[in-house]
Short mmCIF file of C-alpha atoms and ligand atoms in Angstrom, two decimals:
data_model
loop_
_atom_site.label_atom_id
_atom_site.label_comp_id
_atom_site.label_asym_id
_atom_site.label_seq_id
_atom_site.Cartn_x
_atom_site.Cartn_y
_atom_site.Cartn_z
CA UNK A 1 -16.65 12.88 5.32
CA UNK A 2 -13.12 11.10 4.92
CA UNK A 3 -10.97 11.44 7.90
CA UNK A 4 -8.34 13.77 6.22
CA UNK A 5 -11.02 16.45 6.48
CA UNK A 6 -12.53 17.36 9.79
CA UNK A 7 -13.87 19.89 11.61
CA UNK A 8 -11.25 21.07 14.75
CA UNK A 9 -12.94 23.82 16.87
CA UNK A 10 -15.91 24.24 14.26
CA UNK A 11 -13.29 25.01 11.76
CA UNK A 12 -12.91 22.81 8.65
CA UNK A 13 -9.13 21.49 8.62
CA UNK A 14 -7.07 19.11 6.07
CA UNK A 15 -4.34 17.33 7.72
CA UNK A 16 -3.81 20.23 10.29
CA UNK A 17 -4.30 22.63 7.93
CA UNK A 18 -7.07 25.33 7.90
CA UNK A 19 -9.14 25.72 5.06
CA UNK A 20 -9.70 29.16 6.22
CA UNK A 21 -5.71 30.03 6.04
CA UNK A 22 -5.48 28.42 2.41
CA UNK A 23 -8.31 30.54 1.33
CA UNK A 24 -6.88 33.45 2.85
CA UNK A 25 -3.22 32.71 1.26
CA UNK A 26 -4.29 31.36 -2.11
CA UNK A 27 -7.93 32.80 -2.61
CA UNK A 28 -11.08 30.66 -4.27
CA UNK A 29 -12.06 28.73 -5.92
CA UNK A 30 -9.28 26.35 -5.27
CA UNK A 31 -9.26 22.39 -5.18
CA UNK A 32 -7.51 21.10 -1.71
CA UNK A 33 -6.23 17.63 -1.93
CA UNK A 34 -4.98 15.34 0.99
CA UNK A 35 -1.78 13.25 -0.06
CA UNK A 36 -2.48 11.19 2.96
CA UNK A 37 -6.04 10.17 2.07
CA UNK A 38 -5.37 9.51 -1.54
CA UNK A 39 -2.30 7.13 -0.37
CA UNK A 40 -4.30 5.62 2.21
CA UNK A 41 -7.08 4.47 -0.07
CA UNK A 42 -4.40 3.09 -2.92
CA UNK A 43 -2.71 1.11 0.05
CA UNK A 44 -6.33 -0.25 1.23
CA UNK A 45 -6.59 -1.66 -2.33
CA UNK A 46 -3.01 -3.01 -2.76
CA UNK A 47 -3.33 -4.54 0.95
CA UNK A 48 -6.59 -6.14 -0.06
CA UNK A 49 -4.55 -7.70 -2.73
CA UNK A 50 -1.75 -8.95 -1.02
CA UNK A 51 -0.50 -12.14 -2.34
CA UNK A 52 -1.77 -11.70 -5.68
CA UNK A 53 0.33 -10.47 -8.37
CA UNK A 54 -1.86 -7.09 -8.78
CA UNK A 55 -0.49 -3.86 -10.08
CA UNK A 56 -2.69 -0.34 -9.84
CA UNK A 57 -2.50 1.81 -12.49
CA UNK A 58 -3.83 5.21 -11.57
CA UNK A 59 -6.32 6.62 -14.17
CA UNK A 60 -4.49 9.85 -14.67
CA UNK A 61 -7.90 10.94 -16.39
CA UNK A 62 -9.57 11.54 -12.90
CA UNK A 63 -6.82 14.35 -11.87
CA UNK A 64 -3.51 14.42 -13.78
CA UNK A 65 -1.64 16.99 -11.72
CA UNK A 66 1.81 15.97 -11.37
CA UNK A 67 1.92 16.24 -7.42
CA UNK A 68 -1.17 13.85 -7.21
CA UNK A 69 0.43 11.32 -9.95
CA UNK A 70 3.85 11.47 -7.85
CA UNK A 71 2.45 11.07 -4.50
CA UNK A 72 0.70 7.79 -5.71
CA UNK A 73 3.47 6.94 -7.56
CA UNK A 74 5.76 7.08 -4.19
CA UNK A 75 3.40 4.20 -3.32
CA UNK A 76 4.01 2.29 -6.11
CA UNK A 77 0.90 2.99 -8.41
CA UNK A 78 1.39 2.98 -11.95
CA UNK A 79 -0.33 4.86 -14.44
CA UNK A 80 -3.23 4.25 -16.80
CA UNK A 81 -3.21 6.59 -19.45
CA UNK A 82 -5.38 7.58 -22.68
CA UNK A 83 -3.19 10.16 -24.60
CA UNK A 84 0.24 11.14 -25.38
CA UNK A 85 -0.41 13.85 -23.15
CA UNK A 86 -1.26 11.86 -20.19
CA UNK A 87 2.06 9.50 -20.82
CA UNK A 88 4.19 12.61 -20.77
CA UNK A 89 2.42 13.46 -17.58
CA UNK A 90 2.98 10.21 -16.21
CA UNK A 91 6.58 10.03 -17.10
CA UNK A 92 7.29 13.57 -16.07
CA UNK A 93 5.79 12.85 -12.52
CA UNK A 94 8.14 9.67 -12.29
CA UNK A 95 6.26 6.97 -13.17
CA UNK A 96 8.17 4.23 -14.64
CA UNK A 97 7.29 3.32 -18.26
CA UNK A 98 7.20 -0.30 -17.40
CA UNK A 99 4.23 0.23 -15.15
CA UNK A 100 2.29 2.50 -17.82
CA UNK A 101 -0.72 1.16 -19.69
CA UNK A 102 -1.75 3.23 -22.74
CA UNK A 103 -5.84 2.89 -23.55
CA UNK A 104 -8.36 4.75 -25.33
CA UNK A 105 -10.07 4.51 -28.72
CA UNK A 106 -8.57 6.95 -31.16
CA UNK A 107 -4.56 6.02 -30.66
CA UNK A 108 -3.02 8.13 -33.38
CA UNK A 109 0.07 6.61 -35.24
CA UNK A 110 2.53 9.42 -33.42
CA UNK A 111 0.96 8.20 -29.87
CA UNK A 112 1.49 4.89 -30.88
CA UNK A 113 5.11 5.46 -32.17
CA UNK A 114 5.84 7.39 -28.86
CA UNK A 115 4.20 4.83 -26.45
CA UNK A 116 6.46 2.05 -28.33
CA UNK A 117 9.30 4.47 -27.86
CA UNK A 118 8.90 4.92 -24.29
CA UNK A 119 8.97 1.29 -23.67
CA UNK A 120 5.64 1.16 -21.79
CA UNK A 121 3.92 -1.86 -20.16
CA UNK A 122 1.18 -2.58 -22.81
CA UNK A 123 -1.23 -0.65 -25.02
CA UNK A 124 -4.75 -1.63 -24.78
CA UNK A 125 -6.29 -1.77 -28.08
CA UNK A 126 -9.97 -1.23 -28.94
CA UNK A 127 -10.52 -2.34 -32.45
CA UNK A 128 -9.20 -4.44 -35.53
CA UNK A 129 -7.98 -1.40 -37.59
CA UNK A 130 -6.04 -0.40 -34.41
CA UNK A 131 -4.37 -3.84 -33.75
CA UNK A 132 -3.45 -3.40 -37.71
CA UNK A 133 -2.03 -0.10 -36.98
CA UNK A 134 -0.10 -0.97 -33.90
CA UNK A 135 1.42 -3.92 -35.92
CA UNK A 136 2.72 -1.75 -38.85
CA UNK A 137 4.00 0.98 -36.72
CA UNK A 138 5.81 -1.60 -34.21
CA UNK A 139 7.26 -3.83 -37.20
CA UNK A 140 8.17 -0.23 -38.98
CA UNK A 141 10.34 0.58 -36.15
CA UNK A 142 11.66 -2.70 -35.18
CA UNK A 143 9.39 -2.89 -32.08
CA UNK A 144 7.35 -5.59 -30.70
CA UNK A 145 4.27 -3.98 -29.09
CA UNK A 146 2.62 -5.57 -25.81
CA UNK A 147 -0.89 -5.43 -26.64
CA UNK A 148 -4.32 -6.22 -24.55
CA UNK A 149 -7.30 -6.45 -26.34
CA UNK A 150 -10.22 -4.82 -24.65
CA UNK A 151 -13.43 -6.88 -24.47
CA UNK A 152 -16.72 -5.24 -24.57
CA UNK A 153 -18.72 -8.01 -22.34
CA UNK A 154 -22.07 -6.42 -22.91
CA UNK A 155 -23.32 -5.66 -19.33
CA UNK A 156 -25.23 -2.94 -17.78
CA UNK A 157 -23.00 -1.20 -15.14
CA UNK A 158 -25.95 -0.33 -13.31
CA UNK A 159 -24.44 3.64 -13.24
CA UNK A 160 -25.18 6.94 -14.70
CA UNK A 161 -26.03 6.53 -18.67
CA UNK A 162 -23.11 8.85 -19.45
CA UNK A 163 -20.47 7.01 -17.68
CA UNK A 164 -21.45 3.43 -18.61
CA UNK A 165 -18.79 1.88 -21.14
CA UNK A 166 -19.35 -2.00 -21.41
CA UNK A 167 -22.58 -2.50 -23.12
CA UNK A 168 -22.73 -3.91 -26.54
CA UNK A 169 -23.98 -0.70 -28.18
CA UNK A 170 -21.00 1.35 -26.38
CA UNK A 171 -18.12 2.66 -28.49
CA UNK A 172 -15.74 0.87 -26.15
CA UNK A 173 -13.72 -2.39 -27.01
CA UNK A 174 -14.69 -5.35 -29.40
CA UNK A 175 -17.52 -7.90 -29.12
CA UNK A 176 -16.83 -10.60 -26.66
CA UNK A 177 -18.09 -12.91 -29.05
CA UNK A 178 -15.54 -11.85 -31.74
CA UNK A 179 -12.85 -12.06 -29.60
CA UNK A 180 -11.48 -15.64 -30.34
CA UNK A 181 -11.57 -14.86 -34.36
CA UNK A 182 -9.72 -11.24 -33.43
CA UNK A 183 -7.08 -13.28 -31.42
CA UNK A 184 -6.47 -15.52 -34.28
CA UNK A 185 -6.16 -12.33 -36.86
CA UNK A 186 -3.72 -10.85 -34.27
CA UNK A 187 -1.82 -13.60 -34.03
CA UNK A 188 -0.90 -13.12 -38.00
CA UNK A 189 -0.05 -9.66 -37.51
CA UNK A 190 3.76 -9.15 -37.24
CA UNK A 191 5.30 -6.67 -34.32
CA UNK A 192 2.52 -7.30 -31.99
CA UNK A 193 2.48 -9.77 -28.62
CA UNK A 194 -0.92 -10.48 -27.34
CA UNK A 195 -0.13 -10.21 -23.63
CA UNK A 196 -3.65 -10.17 -22.47
CA UNK A 197 -7.16 -9.07 -22.02
CA UNK A 198 -8.71 -5.43 -20.73
CA UNK A 199 -12.41 -4.58 -19.44
CA UNK A 200 -13.68 -1.84 -18.14
CA UNK A 201 -17.46 -1.44 -17.90
CA UNK A 202 -18.18 2.05 -16.54
CA UNK A 203 -17.54 4.36 -13.64
CA UNK A 204 -19.05 4.88 -10.27
CA UNK A 205 -20.29 1.34 -9.62
CA UNK A 206 -20.95 0.87 -6.40
CA UNK A 207 -21.93 -2.91 -6.41
CA UNK A 208 -19.92 -5.66 -6.98
CA UNK A 209 -22.58 -7.61 -9.32
CA UNK A 210 -21.72 -5.69 -12.41
CA UNK A 211 -18.23 -6.69 -11.97
CA UNK A 212 -18.90 -10.27 -10.99
CA UNK A 213 -20.98 -10.68 -14.57
CA UNK A 214 -18.40 -8.62 -16.68
CA UNK A 215 -15.40 -10.50 -15.26
CA UNK A 216 -16.85 -13.51 -15.21
CA UNK A 217 -17.37 -13.28 -18.76
CA UNK A 218 -13.91 -11.65 -19.82
CA UNK A 219 -12.19 -14.72 -17.51
CA UNK A 220 -14.16 -17.42 -19.18
CA UNK A 221 -12.67 -15.81 -22.53
CA UNK A 222 -9.27 -15.87 -21.03
CA UNK A 223 -9.05 -19.47 -20.06
CA UNK A 224 -10.66 -20.45 -23.44
CA UNK A 225 -8.11 -18.65 -25.54
CA UNK A 226 -5.13 -19.95 -23.56
CA UNK A 227 -6.44 -23.23 -24.12
CA UNK A 228 -6.41 -22.47 -27.86
CA UNK A 229 -3.02 -21.41 -27.63
CA UNK A 230 -2.67 -17.73 -27.06
CA UNK A 231 -0.19 -17.03 -24.48
CA UNK A 232 -2.02 -14.37 -22.32
CA UNK A 233 -0.29 -13.47 -19.19
CA UNK A 234 -2.19 -10.14 -17.82
CA UNK A 235 -6.04 -9.57 -17.18
CA UNK A 236 -6.45 -5.80 -17.07
CA UNK A 237 -9.60 -5.56 -14.91
CA UNK A 238 -9.97 -1.62 -15.31
CA UNK A 239 -11.27 0.64 -12.94
CA UNK A 240 -14.98 2.32 -11.97
CA UNK A 241 -15.09 1.41 -7.95
CA UNK A 242 -17.39 3.88 -6.71
CA UNK A 243 -17.12 6.34 -3.98
CA UNK A 244 -19.20 7.93 -1.58
CA UNK A 245 -20.70 11.43 -2.79
CA UNK A 246 -24.06 10.75 -0.58
CA UNK A 247 -25.12 7.85 1.09
CA UNK A 248 -23.50 5.47 -1.66
CA UNK A 249 -22.38 2.20 -0.08
CA UNK A 250 -18.30 2.75 0.32
CA UNK A 251 -16.72 0.27 -1.79
CA UNK A 252 -15.28 -2.68 0.06
CA UNK A 253 -11.97 -3.67 -1.35
CA UNK A 254 -11.63 -6.76 0.44
CA UNK A 255 -14.94 -8.23 -0.73
CA UNK A 256 -13.77 -7.17 -4.10
CA UNK A 257 -10.45 -8.66 -3.75
CA UNK A 258 -12.03 -11.86 -2.74
CA UNK A 259 -14.53 -11.88 -5.25
CA UNK A 260 -11.25 -11.38 -8.16
CA UNK A 261 -9.46 -13.93 -6.42
CA UNK A 262 -12.69 -16.64 -6.77
CA UNK A 263 -12.89 -15.76 -10.53
CA UNK A 264 -9.28 -15.92 -11.19
CA UNK A 265 -8.69 -19.06 -9.13
CA UNK A 266 -6.23 -21.51 -10.65
CA UNK A 267 -5.36 -18.85 -13.25
CA UNK A 268 -1.46 -18.02 -13.05
CA UNK A 269 -1.65 -14.53 -14.73
CA UNK A 270 -0.79 -11.00 -13.59
CA UNK A 271 -3.65 -8.62 -12.60
CA UNK A 272 -3.78 -4.93 -13.52
CA UNK A 273 -6.46 -2.56 -12.41
CA UNK A 274 -6.98 1.12 -13.44
CA UNK A 275 -8.73 3.04 -10.58
CA UNK A 276 -9.14 6.70 -11.04
CA UNK A 277 -12.07 8.14 -8.91
CA UNK A 278 -11.43 5.57 -6.27
CA UNK A 279 -8.04 6.91 -5.05
CA UNK A 280 -8.68 10.48 -5.27
CA UNK A 281 -12.58 11.78 -5.18
CA UNK A 282 -12.90 11.87 -1.34
CA UNK A 283 -9.33 13.06 -1.21
CA UNK A 284 -10.06 16.33 -2.35
CA UNK A 285 -12.79 19.23 -1.94
CA UNK A 286 -13.32 22.48 -3.70
CA UNK A 287 -13.03 25.38 -1.75
CA UNK A 288 -15.46 28.44 -2.67
CA UNK A 289 -16.32 31.82 -1.44
CA UNK A 290 -19.75 32.72 -1.22
CA UNK A 291 -20.23 36.10 -3.55
CA UNK A 292 -24.04 36.95 -2.87
CA UNK A 293 -26.65 35.94 -0.81
CA UNK A 294 -29.88 36.35 -3.13
CA UNK A 295 -33.28 36.17 -2.01
CA UNK A 296 -36.07 36.07 -4.14
CA UNK A 297 -39.88 35.82 -3.26
CA UNK A 298 -39.60 32.10 -3.30
CA UNK A 299 -36.13 31.20 -2.90
CA UNK A 300 -32.88 31.62 -1.31
CA UNK A 301 -29.66 31.51 -3.77
CA UNK A 302 -26.09 30.98 -2.54
CA UNK A 303 -24.00 32.21 -5.27
CA UNK A 304 -20.42 30.96 -5.20
CA UNK A 305 -17.29 31.96 -6.98
CA UNK A 306 -17.15 28.22 -8.27
CA UNK A 307 -19.33 27.04 -10.99
CA UNK A 308 -19.68 24.72 -13.76
CA UNK A 309 -16.71 25.86 -15.00
CA UNK A 310 -14.71 24.85 -12.19
CA UNK A 311 -16.55 21.70 -11.22
CA UNK A 312 -19.23 20.63 -14.13
CA UNK A 313 -20.19 17.29 -12.84
CA UNK A 314 -23.56 18.37 -11.18
CA UNK A 315 -24.23 20.23 -14.51
CA UNK A 316 -23.23 17.21 -16.68
CA UNK A 317 -24.16 14.07 -14.73
CA UNK A 318 -26.58 15.48 -12.23
CA UNK A 319 -24.23 14.66 -9.71
CA UNK A 320 -24.55 15.27 -5.89
CA UNK A 321 -21.71 16.87 -4.40
CA UNK A 322 -22.34 17.80 -0.34
CA UNK A 323 -21.74 21.36 0.35
CA UNK A 324 -20.70 22.21 3.83
CA UNK A 325 -19.48 25.44 5.34
CA UNK A 326 -15.84 25.90 6.46
CA UNK A 327 -17.10 27.31 9.73
CA UNK A 328 -19.63 25.14 11.42
CA UNK A 329 -22.14 26.98 13.51
CA UNK A 330 -25.06 25.33 15.64
CA UNK A 331 -27.63 27.85 13.78
CA UNK A 332 -30.61 26.83 11.98
CA UNK A 333 -30.05 25.62 8.63
CA UNK A 334 -31.79 27.04 5.70
CA UNK A 335 -32.89 25.66 2.55
CA UNK A 336 -30.77 27.41 -0.30
CA UNK A 337 -30.29 26.64 -3.77
CA UNK A 338 -26.09 26.48 -4.52
CA UNK A 339 -25.36 28.10 -7.72
CA UNK A 340 -22.11 29.15 -9.67
CA UNK A 341 -21.54 32.41 -11.45
CA UNK A 342 -21.85 31.21 -15.14
CA UNK A 343 -24.44 32.72 -17.22
CA UNK A 344 -26.34 29.24 -17.82
CA UNK A 345 -29.42 27.76 -16.00
CA UNK A 346 -27.52 24.42 -15.46
CA UNK A 347 -24.94 26.21 -13.51
CA UNK A 348 -26.47 24.80 -10.19
CA UNK A 349 -24.72 22.43 -7.51
CA UNK A 350 -27.80 21.96 -5.69
CA UNK A 351 -31.15 23.18 -4.88
CA UNK A 352 -32.44 22.93 -1.28
CA UNK A 353 -29.83 22.42 0.54
CA UNK A 354 -29.74 22.85 4.06
CA UNK A 355 -27.13 25.14 5.50
CA UNK A 356 -26.49 27.55 8.27
CA UNK A 357 -27.31 30.98 7.21
CA UNK A 358 -24.30 31.99 5.07
CA UNK A 359 -23.74 35.37 3.42
CA UNK A 360 -21.04 37.18 0.83
CA UNK A 361 -17.43 36.42 2.02
CA UNK A 362 -18.10 33.13 4.02
CA UNK A 363 -16.60 29.88 2.88
CA UNK A 364 -17.80 26.71 2.03
CA UNK A 365 -16.82 23.13 0.45
CA UNK A 366 -17.92 20.92 -2.06
CA UNK A 367 -16.91 17.40 -1.02
CA UNK A 368 -15.42 14.56 -2.79
CA UNK A 369 -14.51 16.93 -5.65
CA UNK A 370 -10.91 15.27 -6.07
CA UNK A 371 -11.64 13.25 -9.08
CA UNK A 372 -13.24 14.57 -12.90
CA UNK A 373 -12.82 18.35 -11.04
CA UNK A 374 -10.03 19.86 -11.79
CA UNK A 375 -9.25 17.78 -15.01
CA UNK A 376 -12.63 19.19 -16.44
CA UNK A 377 -12.48 22.64 -15.51
CA UNK A 378 -12.87 25.38 -18.21
CA UNK A 379 -12.05 29.03 -19.37
CA UNK A 380 -15.74 29.19 -19.88
CA UNK A 381 -16.79 32.67 -19.01
CA UNK A 382 -13.55 34.02 -18.85
CA UNK A 383 -13.28 33.68 -14.82
CA UNK A 384 -10.04 32.97 -13.12
CA UNK A 385 -9.68 29.15 -12.82
CA UNK A 386 -9.15 27.22 -9.82
CA UNK A 387 -6.09 26.91 -8.15
CA UNK A 388 -4.88 23.32 -6.99
CA UNK A 389 -3.07 22.90 -3.52
CA UNK A 390 -1.80 19.64 -1.95
CA UNK A 391 -1.67 19.22 1.74
CA UNK A 392 0.55 16.69 3.51
CA UNK A 393 0.72 16.36 7.25
CA UNK A 394 0.42 20.07 8.27
CA UNK A 395 2.49 21.30 5.27
CA UNK A 396 1.01 22.60 1.82
CA UNK A 397 1.90 23.34 -1.50
CA UNK A 398 0.18 25.29 -4.59
CA UNK A 399 0.64 22.36 -7.19
CA UNK A 400 -1.27 24.45 -9.93
CA UNK A 401 -1.54 28.35 -9.55
CA UNK A 402 -4.75 30.12 -10.55
CA UNK A 403 -4.92 31.17 -14.39
CA UNK A 404 -6.16 34.92 -14.19
CA UNK A 405 -8.14 36.26 -17.72
CA UNK A 406 -4.77 37.54 -19.24
CA UNK A 407 -3.20 34.35 -18.91
CA UNK A 408 -6.20 32.54 -20.01
CA UNK A 409 -6.02 34.23 -23.39
CA UNK A 410 -2.13 34.78 -23.90
CA UNK A 411 -1.43 32.51 -26.24
CA UNK A 412 -4.59 33.73 -28.59
CA UNK A 413 -3.61 35.78 -31.64
CA UNK A 414 -5.38 38.26 -33.72
CA UNK A 415 -4.85 37.80 -37.33
CA UNK A 416 -2.78 40.70 -39.13
CA UNK A 417 -5.32 41.68 -41.63
CA UNK A 418 -7.67 42.09 -38.31
CA UNK A 419 -5.06 43.96 -36.53
CA UNK A 420 -6.70 47.17 -37.66
CA UNK A 421 -9.10 48.75 -35.34
CA UNK A 422 -10.68 51.05 -37.92
CA UNK A 423 -14.71 50.79 -37.73
CA UNK A 424 -16.88 49.19 -40.35
CA UNK A 425 -19.59 51.29 -41.57
CA UNK A 426 -23.03 49.61 -41.43
CA UNK A 427 -25.40 50.63 -44.09
N1 LLP B 1 -10.13 2.85 -17.12
C1 LLP B 1 -10.59 3.19 -18.27
C2 LLP B 1 -10.45 2.62 -19.76
C3 LLP B 1 -11.77 4.27 -18.43
O1 LLP B 1 -12.30 4.77 -19.50
C4 LLP B 1 -11.61 4.92 -16.75
C5 LLP B 1 -12.75 6.03 -16.91
C6 LLP B 1 -11.02 4.51 -16.03
C7 LLP B 1 -10.23 3.47 -16.03
C8 LLP B 1 -11.06 5.02 -14.67
O2 LLP B 1 -12.52 4.86 -13.96
P1 LLP B 1 -12.63 5.15 -12.61
O3 LLP B 1 -11.76 4.29 -11.84
O4 LLP B 1 -12.25 6.66 -12.35
O5 LLP B 1 -14.10 5.29 -12.36
N2 LLP B 1 -15.83 12.14 -15.75
C9 LLP B 1 -16.80 11.35 -15.42
C10 LLP B 1 -16.37 9.78 -15.50
C11 LLP B 1 -15.58 9.34 -16.43
C12 LLP B 1 -15.13 8.17 -16.39
C13 LLP B 1 -14.45 7.71 -18.01
N3 LLP B 1 -13.18 6.53 -17.83
C14 LLP B 1 -17.36 11.63 -14.16
O6 LLP B 1 -17.24 12.72 -13.62
O7 LLP B 1 -18.33 11.11 -13.29
#
């Protein structure tokens, strides 16, 4: 477990704040984030790239809470966004427009116009129709759109099928062998300044080999395109850097920086990166209460108040999140199935997990839940949503309150013609 969360006198503590106290004040389920852990991780990446012109644009999709964005922005991070909503979040959290990139395969006219009006750093275009749309909107509004073209390098990222993005059949980017023709076409479009190339091959990549393969391909193209007269000045190398959920190797930012330095040798250009998970995953836990211990003939279940509605990663990607008790005891550990409250068989966090005897009212945390946790939570089954708390050197604040059922349906409407409650007779 990352330094920021550790046991003191057998009680789990985050930056000096006992998780038990947070549960008593805020209730459960609650996401708890350590500011120090996320900022330390960002600084580790920044330090590894000292001397290279590199900007880290935090991928908001991993955790777009305003407090999280602000904490990272205070340390110099920019923002990688995929919608107008995320651009608005980045701006609201204080990220300067000149540090915001806008990616995504489905930018609407409204979103493109908004991004241009806000004066963001660059749009990452994913197709020819998108380039043409950006050109039309930019020239009609008197803007010159800074655009990077997303290259699909056709490589296997060696990660989960559902989070691989850089293979030929994936929907992302343009095929690398079509880039020369597309750039020549883009050059003829008004309102566009082709400023660079972009790549992102997937998420939770723990090995540097796929990066080496993809970057090698993209950087060779970058050099060739410059020789062909394109004035490319930026290389956006995406995100995808893996974290430790179980026994993965932790991502070595220094080795990675050395790899990038080698591949970009002699290339005078600015580097952008879009790390999401790597900055926030290990900086967050999901704090949850045991509702029941249920013993059947052949299994023991620990039924939590957090479920797939709170953290969907295990159900969706077979992801592993370590479960640990908030109070550590020396008692013998038992194999239990840790499950959530949702009426679906897939609502399982882990089977046969070894935990000390726990019962109703006890607290546990699911580790490394700071990325793709709260942002992917849903109102499914209308259970109260998770609260979010940021801890910072002994201080803490609720950075998003829990939404109860009334708040979840407050904006729903019954149309007037259904308003009467009279019974319809059947047969
Ligand atoms: N840039 C682009 C263009 C992306 O599509 C993504 C993630 C990132 C950056 C950030 O990737 P990261 O550094 O976080 O790996 N919900 C999934 C992960 C989906 C990732 C989607 N794209 C999960 O929980 O594993």
